[in-house]
mmCIF file of C-alpha atoms in Angstrom:
data_model
loop_
_atom_site.group_PDB
_atom_site.id
_atom_site.type_symbol
_atom_site.label_atom_id
_atom_site.label_comp_id
_atom_site.label_asym_id
_atom_site.label_seq_id
_atom_site.Cartn_x
_atom_site.Cartn_y
_atom_site.Cartn_z
ATOM 1 C CA MET A 1 92.485 100.406 122.002
ATOM 2 C CA ALA A 2 91.254 102.628 119.181
ATOM 3 C CA ASN A 3 90.828 101.231 115.573
ATOM 4 C CA SER A 4 93.421 102.741 113.434
ATOM 5 C CA SER A 5 90.904 103.958 110.765
ATOM 6 C CA GLU A 6 88.804 105.631 112.991
ATOM 7 C CA PRO A 7 89.492 109.324 113.257
ATOM 8 C CA ALA A 8 90.726 111.316 116.207
ATOM 9 C CA PRO A 9 87.587 112.385 118.524
ATOM 10 C CA GLY A 10 86.638 115.543 117.549
ATOM 11 C CA LEU A 11 87.862 115.240 113.770
ATOM 12 C CA VAL A 12 85.258 115.833 110.996
ATOM 13 C CA THR A 13 86.254 113.831 108.149
ATOM 14 C CA VAL A 14 85.321 113.863 104.545
ATOM 15 C CA ARG A 15 82.967 110.616 105.471
ATOM 16 C CA ASP A 16 81.336 112.776 107.881
ATOM 17 C CA LEU A 17 80.463 115.453 105.807
ATOM 18 C CA ALA A 18 79.171 112.795 103.083
ATOM 19 C CA ARG A 19 76.846 111.240 105.408
ATOM 20 C CA ALA A 20 75.857 114.740 106.573
ATOM 21 C CA ALA A 21 75.097 115.864 102.887
ATOM 22 C CA SER A 22 73.679 112.047 101.716
ATOM 23 C CA CYS A 23 76.439 111.704 98.835
ATOM 24 C CA SER A 24 79.407 109.994 98.750
ATOM 25 C CA PRO A 25 82.764 111.001 99.931
ATOM 26 C CA ALA A 26 84.063 111.482 96.457
ATOM 27 C CA SER A 27 81.368 114.072 95.545
ATOM 28 C CA VAL A 28 82.286 115.608 98.845
ATOM 29 C CA SER A 29 86.217 115.489 97.937
ATOM 30 C CA ARG A 30 85.507 117.080 94.226
ATOM 31 C CA ALA A 31 83.145 119.901 96.117
ATOM 32 C CA LEU A 32 85.645 120.785 98.116
ATOM 33 C CA ARG A 33 88.402 120.881 95.862
ATOM 34 C CA GLY A 34 86.244 122.883 93.210
ATOM 35 C CA GLN A 35 86.667 119.970 90.591
ATOM 36 C CA GLY A 36 84.535 117.548 88.773
ATOM 37 C CA LYS A 37 80.963 117.460 88.258
ATOM 38 C CA VAL A 38 79.035 118.558 91.189
ATOM 39 C CA SER A 39 75.839 120.518 90.838
ATOM 40 C CA PRO A 40 76.417 123.816 92.357
ATOM 41 C CA ASP A 41 73.496 123.255 94.911
ATOM 42 C CA LEU A 42 75.204 120.542 96.264
ATOM 43 C CA ARG A 43 78.694 122.431 96.426
ATOM 44 C CA ARG A 44 77.039 124.804 98.414
ATOM 45 C CA LYS A 45 75.453 122.445 100.519
ATOM 46 C CA ILE A 46 78.565 120.617 101.243
ATOM 47 C CA GLU A 47 80.440 123.891 101.686
ATOM 48 C CA LYS A 48 78.123 124.941 104.563
ATOM 49 C CA LEU A 49 78.192 121.701 106.221
ATOM 50 C CA ALA A 50 82.124 121.566 106.233
ATOM 51 C CA ASP A 51 81.801 125.090 107.825
ATOM 52 C CA GLU A 52 79.418 124.288 110.623
ATOM 53 C CA MET A 53 80.570 120.894 111.396
ATOM 54 C CA GLY A 54 84.264 122.596 111.634
ATOM 55 C CA TYR A 55 85.752 120.603 108.621
ATOM 56 C CA ARG A 56 89.468 121.451 108.263
ATOM 57 C CA PRO A 57 91.489 119.461 105.646
ATOM 58 C CA ASN A 58 94.442 117.043 106.966
ATOM 59 C CA PRO A 59 97.700 118.928 105.681
ATOM 60 C CA LEU A 60 99.499 115.600 105.672
ATOM 61 C CA VAL A 61 96.890 113.863 103.279
ATOM 62 C CA SER A 62 96.757 116.723 101.368
ATOM 63 C CA SER A 63 100.375 116.797 100.681
ATOM 64 C CA LEU A 64 100.247 112.884 99.855
ATOM 65 C CA MET A 65 97.522 113.217 97.455
ATOM 66 C CA ALA A 66 99.252 116.310 95.675
ATOM 67 C CA THR A 67 101.943 114.053 94.869
ATOM 68 C CA ARG A 68 99.591 111.362 93.403
#
């Protein structure tokens, strides 16, 4: 049985992007939303990695976070 905290196989998460970019998940989140203090270089790096790795935001999580 899979651990409920593990993503489904093939899905790229913010944590995966953070590991690949050598930064925190919070920095990845801010960079992808275009908010907060993230350097332009790191933002470009994260956006490029997200594209290359096939990252897609989870619409359910996005909807939940919009209400917080």
